[in-house]
């Protein structure tokens, strides 16, 4: 039985802690914040509650496996998990709208044909079929196994080349390099292009530079479904925390780690801000790479041949602006849980969020806005009210200084535009608002997207093993990347490495 120190109480860190505790280890978690869950946060006010991080769960099998392997109680005995149907309603720039059924390829095909015209569903279905090939080729190395030492093989994009049509259609054409190229060549219809690219944008990826393998993002959602825990995603974080406590994991909140202790060339514990030292045989760090280097006192945890954590096109250089709305009036029974109101001009939006290629960013007045309105009594004080959350991917900026009147006014103006845009999903929205809370992007809330193959490995994340023996990285900033499901998988990988040794290759 080993003593293990875990830095941070995010989803990946807690997933690792629960598995390690069940394996017989003594696990202590040190969290500088006052609560658990990392980016899976909640805002509560006047009987209303809002998810201020991820709003839906994809790949629920990750947490089903976690709960089964850490105790007798399955996930569904701890939280009420339901499929969202339709998975999403999309409102495009020309006013066309389509509701896509949950986890139904045939249903999506029919819905797209009806809304966008004959042949639209088939084009989308063909793309999703090729996405499955990319998924099958990379599922194990990207999700279930520690990052390969020879990680550069994942720099090749697994998205299959499209067979050319017409007189010169023999053979296969070159593999497309970016998601934007896939969209233009295979979908043609600007509404289908917007549908595909919105999945990348939601994770903070620029479709113009994201690899073609990013087609796995809509594939995952369409194949495995979109799920919602009653009480919001925070309920999942609470259930995971309670599972950790039940397995005797110790938590210290308000306990900032200031350094990693090394002895005889390996990690041997952590130093805390109050001067205490907690000795450990293993240290699991659920922090971003920059902070991990600081905790190692400048010593680089990854070698020159490892995936580099330096900023680049694979890093999430965006923020998420969130507007929480308390509404008077009941939620209509036919309202969609999630509606995506697409930008009026995708080119302008991408230039505003990611830059125009020269480094300049011109703010987009009408960005893509995601509207979440769950049919969940736990989110509202009574049936005569409704809780609605709006989110938009925006250009990066630091926390807004409340004393900076100009910055506060700019964020308020952005929020007002988002409310106006959201009326395409919630008619008469502005007249129903009792109050709103605007949450600008903060560094703590920024999480990179999932790891993707292609683009010479620039969209991979640093491996869970480090060059410092006994020190492991977990969570969204490490392999296999961000999002609740991927963070849960990183916890499984780290636990496997500690329990089975660094030569462990995965769950197969």
CSV table of C-alpha atoms in Angstrom, one decimal:
chain,number,residue,atom,x,y,z
A,1,UNK,CA,0.0,0.0,0.0
A,2,UNK,CA,1.5,3.3,-1.1
A,3,UNK,CA,0.8,6.9,0.0
A,4,UNK,CA,-0.3,9.0,-3.0
A,5,UNK,CA,-0.6,12.7,-3.1
A,6,UNK,CA,-3.0,14.2,-5.7
A,7,UNK,CA,-2.8,17.9,-6.6
A,8,UNK,CA,-6.2,19.3,-7.5
A,9,UNK,CA,-9.7,17.9,-7.2
A,10,UNK,CA,-10.8,18.1,-10.8
A,11,UNK,CA,-12.6,15.3,-12.6
A,12,UNK,CA,-9.5,13.6,-13.8
A,13,UNK,CA,-7.8,13.8,-10.5
A,14,UNK,CA,-10.8,12.5,-8.6
A,15,UNK,CA,-11.2,9.6,-11.1
A,16,UNK,CA,-7.6,8.6,-10.5
A,17,UNK,CA,-8.0,9.0,-6.7
A,18,UNK,CA,-11.1,6.7,-6.6
A,19,UNK,CA,-9.4,4.0,-8.6
A,20,UNK,CA,-6.2,4.1,-6.6
A,21,UNK,CA,-8.0,4.0,-3.3
A,22,UNK,CA,-9.9,0.9,-4.4
A,23,UNK,CA,-6.6,-0.7,-5.4
A,24,UNK,CA,-5.6,-0.3,-1.7
A,25,UNK,CA,-3.5,2.9,-1.7
A,26,UNK,CA,-3.8,5.7,0.8
A,27,UNK,CA,-4.8,8.8,-1.3
A,28,UNK,CA,-4.8,12.4,-0.2
A,29,UNK,CA,-6.1,15.2,-2.4
A,30,UNK,CA,-4.9,18.8,-2.0
A,31,UNK,CA,-7.1,21.4,-3.6
A,32,UNK,CA,-6.3,25.1,-3.5
A,33,UNK,CA,-10.0,26.0,-4.1
A,34,UNK,CA,-12.8,25.5,-1.6
A,35,UNK,CA,-14.6,22.8,-3.6
A,36,UNK,CA,-14.2,19.9,-5.9
A,37,UNK,CA,-15.0,19.5,-9.6
A,38,UNK,CA,-12.4,21.7,-11.4
A,39,UNK,CA,-14.2,23.3,-14.4
A,40,UNK,CA,-17.4,21.5,-13.6
A,41,UNK,CA,-18.9,24.3,-11.6
A,42,UNK,CA,-22.3,25.6,-10.5
A,43,UNK,CA,-23.9,29.0,-9.9
A,44,UNK,CA,-26.8,29.0,-7.4
A,45,UNK,CA,-29.0,32.0,-6.7
A,46,UNK,CA,-32.6,32.6,-5.5
A,47,UNK,CA,-33.5,29.0,-6.1
A,48,UNK,CA,-32.0,28.9,-9.6
A,49,UNK,CA,-28.9,26.8,-10.5
A,50,UNK,CA,-26.8,26.8,-13.6
A,51,UNK,CA,-23.9,24.7,-14.9
A,52,UNK,CA,-21.1,27.1,-15.6
A,53,UNK,CA,-18.8,24.5,-17.2
A,54,UNK,CA,-19.7,21.6,-19.4
A,55,UNK,CA,-23.5,21.3,-19.9
A,56,UNK,CA,-23.8,17.7,-21.2
A,57,UNK,CA,-22.0,14.4,-20.9
A,58,UNK,CA,-20.7,12.4,-23.9
A,59,UNK,CA,-19.3,8.9,-23.7
A,60,UNK,CA,-21.1,8.1,-20.4
A,61,UNK,CA,-19.5,4.6,-20.5
A,62,UNK,CA,-16.3,6.2,-19.0
A,63,UNK,CA,-18.1,7.0,-15.8
A,64,UNK,CA,-20.2,3.8,-15.8
A,65,UNK,CA,-16.9,1.9,-15.9
A,66,UNK,CA,-15.4,4.1,-13.1
A,67,UNK,CA,-18.4,3.6,-10.8
A,68,UNK,CA,-18.6,-0.1,-11.4
A,69,UNK,CA,-14.9,-0.6,-10.7
A,70,UNK,CA,-14.8,1.5,-7.6
A,71,UNK,CA,-17.8,0.0,-5.8
A,72,UNK,CA,-21.0,-2.0,-6.1
A,73,UNK,CA,-23.2,1.0,-6.9
A,74,UNK,CA,-23.5,1.7,-10.6
A,75,UNK,CA,-23.5,5.2,-11.9
A,76,UNK,CA,-27.3,5.3,-12.4
A,77,UNK,CA,-27.9,4.5,-8.7
A,78,UNK,CA,-25.9,7.6,-7.8
A,79,UNK,CA,-27.3,10.1,-10.3
A,80,UNK,CA,-30.3,10.2,-12.6
A,81,UNK,CA,-28.8,10.2,-16.1
A,82,UNK,CA,-31.1,10.7,-19.2
A,83,UNK,CA,-30.6,11.0,-22.9
A,84,UNK,CA,-31.3,14.5,-24.3
A,85,UNK,CA,-33.7,14.3,-27.3
A,86,UNK,CA,-33.4,16.0,-29.6
A,87,UNK,CA,-29.6,16.0,-29.1
A,88,UNK,CA,-29.6,19.6,-30.4
A,89,UNK,CA,-31.6,22.1,-32.4
A,90,UNK,CA,-29.6,24.1,-34.9
A,91,UNK,CA,-30.7,27.5,-36.2
A,92,UNK,CA,-28.6,28.7,-39.1
A,93,UNK,CA,-27.8,32.1,-40.4
A,94,UNK,CA,-30.5,32.0,-43.1
A,95,UNK,CA,-33.2,31.1,-40.6
A,96,UNK,CA,-33.3,27.4,-41.4
A,97,UNK,CA,-33.7,25.2,-38.3
A,98,UNK,CA,-33.3,21.5,-37.8
A,99,UNK,CA,-33.6,19.3,-34.7
A,100,UNK,CA,-31.2,16.3,-34.7
A,101,UNK,CA,-32.4,13.2,-32.8
A,102,UNK,CA,-30.1,11.7,-30.2
A,103,UNK,CA,-27.8,8.8,-31.1
A,104,UNK,CA,-29.7,8.0,-34.4
A,105,UNK,CA,-27.8,8.0,-37.6
A,106,UNK,CA,-30.9,7.3,-39.7
A,107,UNK,CA,-32.9,9.9,-37.8
A,108,UNK,CA,-30.2,12.6,-38.4
A,109,UNK,CA,-30.1,11.7,-42.1
A,110,UNK,CA,-33.9,12.1,-42.4
A,111,UNK,CA,-34.0,15.3,-40.4
A,112,UNK,CA,-31.3,16.9,-42.5
A,113,UNK,CA,-32.9,15.9,-45.7
A,114,UNK,CA,-36.2,17.4,-44.6
A,115,UNK,CA,-34.8,20.6,-43.3
A,116,UNK,CA,-31.9,21.3,-45.7
A,117,UNK,CA,-33.0,19.5,-48.9
A,118,UNK,CA,-32.6,16.0,-50.4
A,119,UNK,CA,-29.1,14.7,-50.3
A,120,UNK,CA,-28.0,16.8,-47.3
A,121,UNK,CA,-28.5,13.8,-45.0
A,122,UNK,CA,-26.5,11.5,-47.2
A,123,UNK,CA,-23.6,13.9,-47.5
A,124,UNK,CA,-23.5,14.2,-43.7
A,125,UNK,CA,-23.9,10.5,-43.2
A,126,UNK,CA,-21.0,9.8,-45.6
A,127,UNK,CA,-18.8,12.1,-43.6
A,128,UNK,CA,-19.8,10.5,-40.3
A,129,UNK,CA,-19.0,7.1,-41.8
A,130,UNK,CA,-15.5,8.2,-42.6
A,131,UNK,CA,-15.2,9.7,-39.1
A,132,UNK,CA,-15.9,6.2,-37.8
A,133,UNK,CA,-12.8,5.0,-39.6
A,134,UNK,CA,-10.7,7.7,-38.0
A,135,UNK,CA,-12.3,6.9,-34.6
A,136,UNK,CA,-11.5,3.2,-34.9
A,137,UNK,CA,-8.0,3.9,-36.0
A,138,UNK,CA,-7.2,6.1,-33.0
A,139,UNK,CA,-9.6,5.2,-30.2
A,140,UNK,CA,-7.1,3.0,-28.3
A,141,UNK,CA,-3.9,5.1,-28.6
A,142,UNK,CA,-5.8,8.4,-28.0
A,143,UNK,CA,-8.2,7.3,-25.3
A,144,UNK,CA,-7.5,4.0,-23.6
A,145,UNK,CA,-3.7,3.8,-23.5
A,146,UNK,CA,-0.8,5.9,-22.2
A,147,UNK,CA,0.6,8.2,-24.8
A,148,UNK,CA,3.0,6.2,-27.0
A,149,UNK,CA,6.7,6.8,-26.6
A,150,UNK,CA,6.7,7.1,-30.4
A,151,UNK,CA,3.9,9.6,-30.3
A,152,UNK,CA,4.9,11.1,-33.7
A,153,UNK,CA,3.0,8.3,-35.5
A,154,UNK,CA,-0.1,10.0,-34.2
A,155,UNK,CA,0.9,13.1,-36.1
A,156,UNK,CA,-0.4,11.4,-39.3
A,157,UNK,CA,-4.1,12.2,-39.8
A,158,UNK,CA,-6.2,9.1,-39.8
A,159,UNK,CA,-9.1,10.7,-41.7
A,160,UNK,CA,-9.4,8.7,-44.9
A,161,UNK,CA,-9.0,10.3,-48.3
A,162,UNK,CA,-12.2,10.8,-50.3
A,163,UNK,CA,-12.6,8.9,-53.5
A,164,UNK,CA,-12.7,11.2,-56.4
A,165,UNK,CA,-15.8,11.2,-58.6
A,166,UNK,CA,-16.2,11.8,-62.3
A,167,UNK,CA,-14.0,11.0,-65.3
A,168,UNK,CA,-10.8,11.1,-63.3
A,169,UNK,CA,-12.3,9.3,-60.3
A,170,UNK,CA,-10.0,6.3,-60.1
A,171,UNK,CA,-8.0,5.9,-57.0
A,172,UNK,CA,-8.0,8.2,-54.0
A,173,UNK,CA,-7.2,11.8,-53.7
A,174,UNK,CA,-4.9,13.3,-51.1
A,175,UNK,CA,-6.0,13.3,-47.5
A,176,UNK,CA,-7.5,16.6,-46.5
A,177,UNK,CA,-5.4,18.5,-44.0
A,178,UNK,CA,-7.9,20.5,-42.0
A,179,UNK,CA,-11.5,20.3,-40.8
A,180,UNK,CA,-12.3,23.4,-42.9
A,181,UNK,CA,-11.1,21.6,-46.0
A,182,UNK,CA,-13.2,18.6,-45.1
A,183,UNK,CA,-16.2,20.8,-44.8
A,184,UNK,CA,-15.7,22.6,-48.1
A,185,UNK,CA,-15.0,19.5,-50.1
A,186,UNK,CA,-17.4,17.1,-48.7
A,187,UNK,CA,-20.4,19.1,-47.5
A,188,UNK,CA,-20.7,22.2,-49.8
A,189,UNK,CA,-23.9,23.4,-48.1
A,190,UNK,CA,-22.9,26.4,-45.8
A,191,UNK,CA,-25.4,25.1,-43.2
A,192,UNK,CA,-23.8,21.7,-43.1
A,193,UNK,CA,-20.4,23.4,-42.9
A,194,UNK,CA,-21.6,25.4,-40.0
A,195,UNK,CA,-22.9,22.3,-38.3
A,196,UNK,CA,-19.6,20.5,-38.6
A,197,UNK,CA,-17.4,23.4,-37.6
A,198,UNK,CA,-19.6,24.3,-34.6
A,199,UNK,CA,-18.4,21.1,-32.9
A,200,UNK,CA,-14.8,22.2,-33.2
A,201,UNK,CA,-15.6,25.7,-32.1
A,202,UNK,CA,-17.4,24.4,-29.0
A,203,UNK,CA,-14.1,22.8,-27.9
A,204,UNK,CA,-12.0,25.9,-28.7
A,205,UNK,CA,-10.6,24.5,-32.0
A,206,UNK,CA,-10.2,26.7,-35.1
A,207,UNK,CA,-11.6,24.7,-38.0
A,208,UNK,CA,-9.1,26.3,-40.3
A,209,UNK,CA,-6.1,24.7,-38.4
A,210,UNK,CA,-7.7,21.7,-36.6
A,211,UNK,CA,-6.9,18.4,-38.3
A,212,UNK,CA,-9.4,16.5,-40.4
A,213,UNK,CA,-9.6,14.0,-37.6
A,214,UNK,CA,-11.7,16.5,-35.6
A,215,UNK,CA,-14.6,14.9,-37.5
A,216,UNK,CA,-14.6,12.4,-34.6
A,217,UNK,CA,-16.2,15.1,-32.4
A,218,UNK,CA,-19.6,15.0,-34.1
A,219,UNK,CA,-19.2,11.3,-34.6
A,220,UNK,CA,-18.9,10.7,-30.8
A,221,UNK,CA,-21.9,12.8,-30.1
A,222,UNK,CA,-24.1,11.2,-32.8
A,223,UNK,CA,-23.0,7.7,-32.0
A,224,UNK,CA,-22.9,7.6,-28.2
A,225,UNK,CA,-25.4,10.3,-27.5
A,226,UNK,CA,-25.7,13.4,-25.3
A,227,UNK,CA,-26.6,12.8,-21.7
A,228,UNK,CA,-27.8,15.0,-18.9
A,229,UNK,CA,-27.6,14.3,-15.1
A,230,UNK,CA,-30.6,15.6,-13.1
A,231,UNK,CA,-29.3,18.5,-11.2
A,232,UNK,CA,-26.8,19.4,-13.9
A,233,UNK,CA,-23.2,18.3,-14.6
A,234,UNK,CA,-22.3,19.4,-11.1
A,235,UNK,CA,-24.3,16.4,-9.9
A,236,UNK,CA,-21.8,14.1,-11.6
A,237,UNK,CA,-18.9,15.9,-9.9
A,238,UNK,CA,-20.7,15.6,-6.6
A,239,UNK,CA,-21.3,11.9,-7.1
A,240,UNK,CA,-17.6,11.3,-8.0
A,241,UNK,CA,-16.5,13.3,-4.9
A,242,UNK,CA,-18.8,11.2,-2.7
A,243,UNK,CA,-17.5,8.0,-4.2
A,244,UNK,CA,-13.9,9.1,-3.4
A,245,UNK,CA,-14.9,9.9,0.2
A,246,UNK,CA,-16.7,6.5,0.5
A,247,UNK,CA,-13.4,4.9,-0.6
A,248,UNK,CA,-11.5,6.7,2.1
A,249,UNK,CA,-9.8,9.3,-0.1
A,250,UNK,CA,-8.8,12.3,2.1
A,251,UNK,CA,-9.5,15.8,0.9
A,252,UNK,CA,-7.9,19.0,1.9
A,253,UNK,CA,-9.6,22.2,0.5
A,254,UNK,CA,-7.9,25.6,0.7
A,255,UNK,CA,-4.7,23.6,0.6
A,256,UNK,CA,-2.5,25.1,-2.1
A,257,UNK,CA,0.5,23.0,-3.2
A,258,UNK,CA,3.6,25.2,-3.7
A,259,UNK,CA,6.2,22.5,-4.6
A,260,UNK,CA,6.8,18.9,-5.4
A,261,UNK,CA,9.3,17.2,-3.0
A,262,UNK,CA,12.0,15.1,-4.6
A,263,UNK,CA,14.2,12.5,-3.0
A,264,UNK,CA,16.8,10.3,-4.6
A,265,UNK,CA,15.7,11.6,-8.0
A,266,UNK,CA,12.0,10.8,-7.7
A,267,UNK,CA,8.8,12.5,-6.5
A,268,UNK,CA,8.5,12.0,-2.7
A,269,UNK,CA,5.6,14.3,-1.7
A,270,UNK,CA,4.3,17.8,-1.9
A,271,UNK,CA,4.9,21.1,0.0
A,272,UNK,CA,1.9,23.2,1.0
A,273,UNK,CA,1.5,26.9,1.3
A,274,UNK,CA,1.2,26.7,5.1
A,275,UNK,CA,4.6,25.1,5.3
A,276,UNK,CA,3.5,21.5,5.8
A,277,UNK,CA,5.1,18.7,3.8
A,278,UNK,CA,3.0,15.6,2.9
A,279,UNK,CA,5.2,12.7,2.1
A,280,UNK,CA,4.2,10.3,-0.7
A,281,UNK,CA,5.6,7.5,-2.9
A,282,UNK,CA,3.7,8.9,-5.9
A,283,UNK,CA,2.4,12.3,-6.8
A,284,UNK,CA,-0.5,12.8,-9.3
A,285,UNK,CA,-0.7,16.4,-10.6
A,286,UNK,CA,-4.0,17.6,-12.0
A,287,UNK,CA,-2.6,21.0,-13.1
A,288,UNK,CA,-1.7,22.7,-16.4
A,289,UNK,CA,1.9,22.1,-17.7
A,290,UNK,CA,3.1,25.6,-16.9
A,291,UNK,CA,2.1,25.3,-13.3
A,292,UNK,CA,3.6,21.8,-13.1
A,293,UNK,CA,7.0,23.2,-14.2
A,294,UNK,CA,6.7,25.8,-11.4
A,295,UNK,CA,5.9,23.1,-8.8
A,296,UNK,CA,8.9,21.2,-10.0
A,297,UNK,CA,11.0,24.4,-9.4
A,298,UNK,CA,11.7,24.9,-13.0
A,299,UNK,CA,12.7,21.3,-13.7
A,300,UNK,CA,11.1,20.2,-17.0
A,301,UNK,CA,8.8,17.2,-16.3
A,302,UNK,CA,8.9,16.2,-20.0
A,303,UNK,CA,12.0,15.4,-22.1
A,304,UNK,CA,13.1,17.0,-25.4
A,305,UNK,CA,11.5,14.1,-27.3
A,306,UNK,CA,8.1,14.2,-25.5
A,307,UNK,CA,5.0,16.1,-26.6
A,308,UNK,CA,5.7,19.7,-25.7
A,309,UNK,CA,3.3,21.7,-23.6
A,310,UNK,CA,4.4,25.0,-25.1
A,311,UNK,CA,1.6,27.2,-26.6
A,312,UNK,CA,0.7,26.4,-30.2
A,313,UNK,CA,-2.2,25.9,-32.6
A,314,UNK,CA,-3.2,22.8,-30.6
A,315,UNK,CA,-3.6,24.8,-27.4
A,316,UNK,CA,-6.9,26.2,-26.4
A,317,UNK,CA,-6.3,30.0,-26.9
A,318,UNK,CA,-10.0,30.9,-26.5
A,319,UNK,CA,-12.4,31.6,-23.7
A,320,UNK,CA,-16.0,30.9,-22.9
A,321,UNK,CA,-18.4,33.8,-22.1
A,322,UNK,CA,-21.3,32.5,-20.0
A,323,UNK,CA,-24.6,34.3,-19.3
A,324,UNK,CA,-26.9,32.7,-16.7
A,325,UNK,CA,-30.5,33.9,-17.0
A,326,UNK,CA,-33.3,33.6,-14.4
A,327,UNK,CA,-36.6,33.7,-16.3
A,328,UNK,CA,-40.2,34.3,-15.3
A,329,UNK,CA,-42.6,31.9,-17.0
A,330,UNK,CA,-42.7,28.2,-17.4
A,331,UNK,CA,-40.5,26.2,-19.7
A,332,UNK,CA,-42.5,25.0,-22.7
A,333,UNK,CA,-42.8,21.3,-22.9
A,334,UNK,CA,-41.5,21.1,-26.5
A,335,UNK,CA,-38.4,23.3,-25.9
A,336,UNK,CA,-35.1,21.8,-26.9
A,337,UNK,CA,-32.6,21.2,-24.2
A,338,UNK,CA,-29.8,22.6,-26.4
A,339,UNK,CA,-30.1,25.0,-29.3
A,340,UNK,CA,-27.1,26.2,-31.3
A,341,UNK,CA,-27.8,29.6,-33.0
A,342,UNK,CA,-25.1,29.9,-35.6
A,343,UNK,CA,-23.2,33.0,-36.4
A,344,UNK,CA,-24.4,35.2,-39.2
A,345,UNK,CA,-20.9,35.2,-40.8
A,346,UNK,CA,-18.7,32.3,-40.0
A,347,UNK,CA,-15.6,33.9,-41.6
A,348,UNK,CA,-15.9,37.0,-39.4
A,349,UNK,CA,-16.5,34.9,-36.3
A,350,UNK,CA,-13.4,32.7,-36.8
A,351,UNK,CA,-11.3,35.8,-37.5
A,352,UNK,CA,-12.7,37.5,-34.4
A,353,UNK,CA,-12.0,34.5,-32.1
A,354,UNK,CA,-8.8,33.1,-33.6
A,355,UNK,CA,-7.4,35.9,-35.7
A,356,UNK,CA,-7.3,36.6,-39.4
A,357,UNK,CA,-3.9,35.1,-40.0
A,358,UNK,CA,-2.0,38.2,-39.3
A,359,UNK,CA,-2.6,38.1,-35.6
A,360,UNK,CA,-5.4,40.7,-35.6
A,361,UNK,CA,-8.7,39.9,-34.0
A,362,UNK,CA,-11.8,42.0,-34.8
A,363,UNK,CA,-14.7,41.3,-32.4
A,364,UNK,CA,-17.6,39.5,-34.0
A,365,UNK,CA,-20.9,41.2,-33.2
A,366,UNK,CA,-23.0,38.0,-33.7
A,367,UNK,CA,-21.1,34.9,-32.6
A,368,UNK,CA,-22.5,31.4,-32.4
A,369,UNK,CA,-24.5,31.1,-29.1
A,370,UNK,CA,-25.4,27.8,-27.4
A,371,UNK,CA,-28.6,27.9,-25.4
A,372,UNK,CA,-29.1,25.4,-22.7
A,373,UNK,CA,-32.6,25.1,-21.1
A,374,UNK,CA,-32.8,21.8,-19.3
A,375,UNK,CA,-36.2,20.3,-18.3
A,376,UNK,CA,-35.0,19.8,-14.7
A,377,UNK,CA,-37.0,21.0,-11.7
A,378,UNK,CA,-33.7,21.0,-9.7
A,379,UNK,CA,-32.6,24.1,-11.7
A,380,UNK,CA,-35.5,26.4,-10.9
A,381,UNK,CA,-37.4,27.5,-7.8
A,382,UNK,CA,-40.8,26.3,-9.2
A,383,UNK,CA,-42.6,25.5,-12.4
A,384,UNK,CA,-43.4,29.1,-13.0
A,385,UNK,CA,-39.7,29.9,-13.7
A,386,UNK,CA,-36.9,28.7,-15.9
A,387,UNK,CA,-33.1,28.6,-15.8
A,388,UNK,CA,-31.3,29.2,-19.1
A,389,UNK,CA,-27.6,29.3,-19.8
A,390,UNK,CA,-26.0,30.9,-22.8
A,391,UNK,CA,-22.4,30.3,-23.9
A,392,UNK,CA,-20.2,31.6,-26.7
A,393,UNK,CA,-16.6,30.9,-27.6
A,394,UNK,CA,-14.7,34.1,-27.6
A,395,UNK,CA,-11.2,35.5,-28.1
A,396,UNK,CA,-8.9,35.0,-25.1
A,397,UNK,CA,-8.6,37.7,-22.5
A,398,UNK,CA,-7.8,37.7,-18.8
A,399,UNK,CA,-10.3,38.1,-15.9
A,400,UNK,CA,-12.3,41.3,-16.0
A,401,UNK,CA,-11.3,43.8,-13.4
A,402,UNK,CA,-14.5,45.0,-11.7
A,403,UNK,CA,-12.8,48.3,-11.2
A,404,UNK,CA,-12.2,48.7,-15.0
A,405,UNK,CA,-15.4,50.3,-16.1
A,406,UNK,CA,-14.6,50.0,-19.8
A,407,UNK,CA,-13.9,46.3,-19.6
A,408,UNK,CA,-17.0,45.7,-17.5
A,409,UNK,CA,-19.1,47.6,-20.1
A,410,UNK,CA,-17.6,45.7,-23.0
A,411,UNK,CA,-18.5,42.3,-21.4
A,412,UNK,CA,-22.0,43.6,-20.6
A,413,UNK,CA,-22.5,44.6,-24.2
A,414,UNK,CA,-21.3,41.2,-25.4
A,415,UNK,CA,-23.8,39.5,-23.0
A,416,UNK,CA,-26.6,41.7,-24.2
A,417,UNK,CA,-25.9,40.7,-27.8
A,418,UNK,CA,-25.9,37.0,-26.8
A,419,UNK,CA,-29.3,37.5,-25.2
A,420,UNK,CA,-30.6,39.1,-28.4
A,421,UNK,CA,-29.2,36.3,-30.5
A,422,UNK,CA,-30.7,33.6,-28.1
A,423,UNK,CA,-34.2,34.9,-28.9
A,424,UNK,CA,-34.0,32.7,-32.0
A,425,UNK,CA,-34.2,29.8,-29.6
A,426,UNK,CA,-36.3,31.4,-26.8
A,427,UNK,CA,-38.8,33.8,-28.3
A,428,UNK,CA,-39.5,36.8,-26.1
A,429,UNK,CA,-36.5,36.0,-24.0
A,430,UNK,CA,-35.6,39.6,-23.0
A,431,UNK,CA,-39.0,40.3,-21.6
A,432,UNK,CA,-38.8,37.2,-19.3
A,433,UNK,CA,-35.5,38.0,-17.7
A,434,UNK,CA,-35.7,38.5,-13.9
A,435,UNK,CA,-31.9,38.8,-13.5
A,436,UNK,CA,-28.7,37.6,-15.2
A,437,UNK,CA,-25.2,36.8,-14.1
A,438,UNK,CA,-22.4,37.3,-16.6
A,439,UNK,CA,-19.3,35.1,-16.2
A,440,UNK,CA,-16.3,36.3,-18.2
A,441,UNK,CA,-13.6,33.7,-19.1
A,442,UNK,CA,-11.1,33.1,-16.4
A,443,UNK,CA,-7.8,31.1,-16.6
A,444,UNK,CA,-9.2,28.6,-14.1
A,445,UNK,CA,-12.1,27.8,-16.4
A,446,UNK,CA,-10.0,27.3,-19.6
A,447,UNK,CA,-9.6,23.7,-20.5
A,448,UNK,CA,-8.1,22.4,-23.8
A,449,UNK,CA,-10.1,20.3,-26.1
A,450,UNK,CA,-9.7,16.5,-26.6
A,451,UNK,CA,-6.5,15.2,-28.1
A,452,UNK,CA,-6.6,14.8,-31.9
A,453,UNK,CA,-4.4,12.9,-34.3
A,454,UNK,CA,-2.8,14.7,-37.2
A,455,UNK,CA,-1.0,18.0,-37.8
A,456,UNK,CA,2.3,16.5,-36.7
A,457,UNK,CA,1.1,16.0,-33.2
A,458,UNK,CA,0.3,19.6,-32.4
A,459,UNK,CA,-3.1,18.6,-31.0
A,460,UNK,CA,-1.8,16.0,-28.6
A,461,UNK,CA,-1.4,16.6,-24.9
A,462,UNK,CA,1.7,15.9,-22.7
A,463,UNK,CA,1.8,12.2,-21.6
A,464,UNK,CA,0.7,11.1,-18.2
A,465,UNK,CA,4.1,9.7,-17.4
A,466,UNK,CA,6.8,12.3,-16.8
A,467,UNK,CA,10.6,12.1,-16.8
A,468,UNK,CA,10.5,12.4,-13.0
A,469,UNK,CA,9.9,9.0,-11.5
A,470,UNK,CA,6.8,8.8,-9.4
A,471,UNK,CA,5.2,12.0,-10.9
A,472,UNK,CA,2.2,11.7,-13.1
A,473,UNK,CA,0.0,14.2,-14.9
A,474,UNK,CA,-3.8,13.8,-15.0
A,475,UNK,CA,-6.8,15.8,-16.2
A,476,UNK,CA,-7.6,17.9,-19.2
A,477,UNK,CA,-4.2,19.4,-19.7
A,478,UNK,CA,-2.6,15.9,-20.1
A,479,UNK,CA,-3.3,12.9,-22.4
A,480,UNK,CA,-6.0,12.4,-23.7
A,481,UNK,CA,-7.2,16.0,-23.3
A,482,UNK,CA,-10.1,18.0,-22.0
A,483,UNK,CA,-13.8,17.4,-21.4
A,484,UNK,CA,-15.4,15.4,-18.6
A,485,UNK,CA,-15.2,12.0,-20.4
A,486,UNK,CA,-11.6,12.5,-21.5
A,487,UNK,CA,-10.6,13.7,-18.0
A,488,UNK,CA,-12.1,10.5,-16.6
A,489,UNK,CA,-10.1,8.4,-19.1
A,490,UNK,CA,-6.9,10.2,-18.0
A,491,UNK,CA,-7.7,9.2,-14.4
A,492,UNK,CA,-8.0,5.5,-15.5
A,493,UNK,CA,-4.7,5.7,-17.4
A,494,UNK,CA,-2.8,7.2,-14.5
A,495,UNK,CA,-4.3,4.7,-12.0
A,496,UNK,CA,-3.3,1.9,-14.4
A,497,UNK,CA,0.3,3.1,-14.6
A,498,UNK,CA,0.7,3.4,-10.8
A,499,UNK,CA,-1.0,0.0,-10.1
A,500,UNK,CA,0.6,-2.0,-12.9
A,501,UNK,CA,3.9,-0.1,-13.5
A,502,UNK,CA,5.1,2.2,-16.2
A,503,UNK,CA,5.3,-0.6,-18.8
A,504,UNK,CA,1.5,-0.9,-18.7
A,505,UNK,CA,0.0,-0.4,-22.1
A,506,UNK,CA,-3.7,-0.1,-21.4
A,507,UNK,CA,-6.8,-1.9,-20.5
A,508,UNK,CA,-6.6,-4.6,-23.2
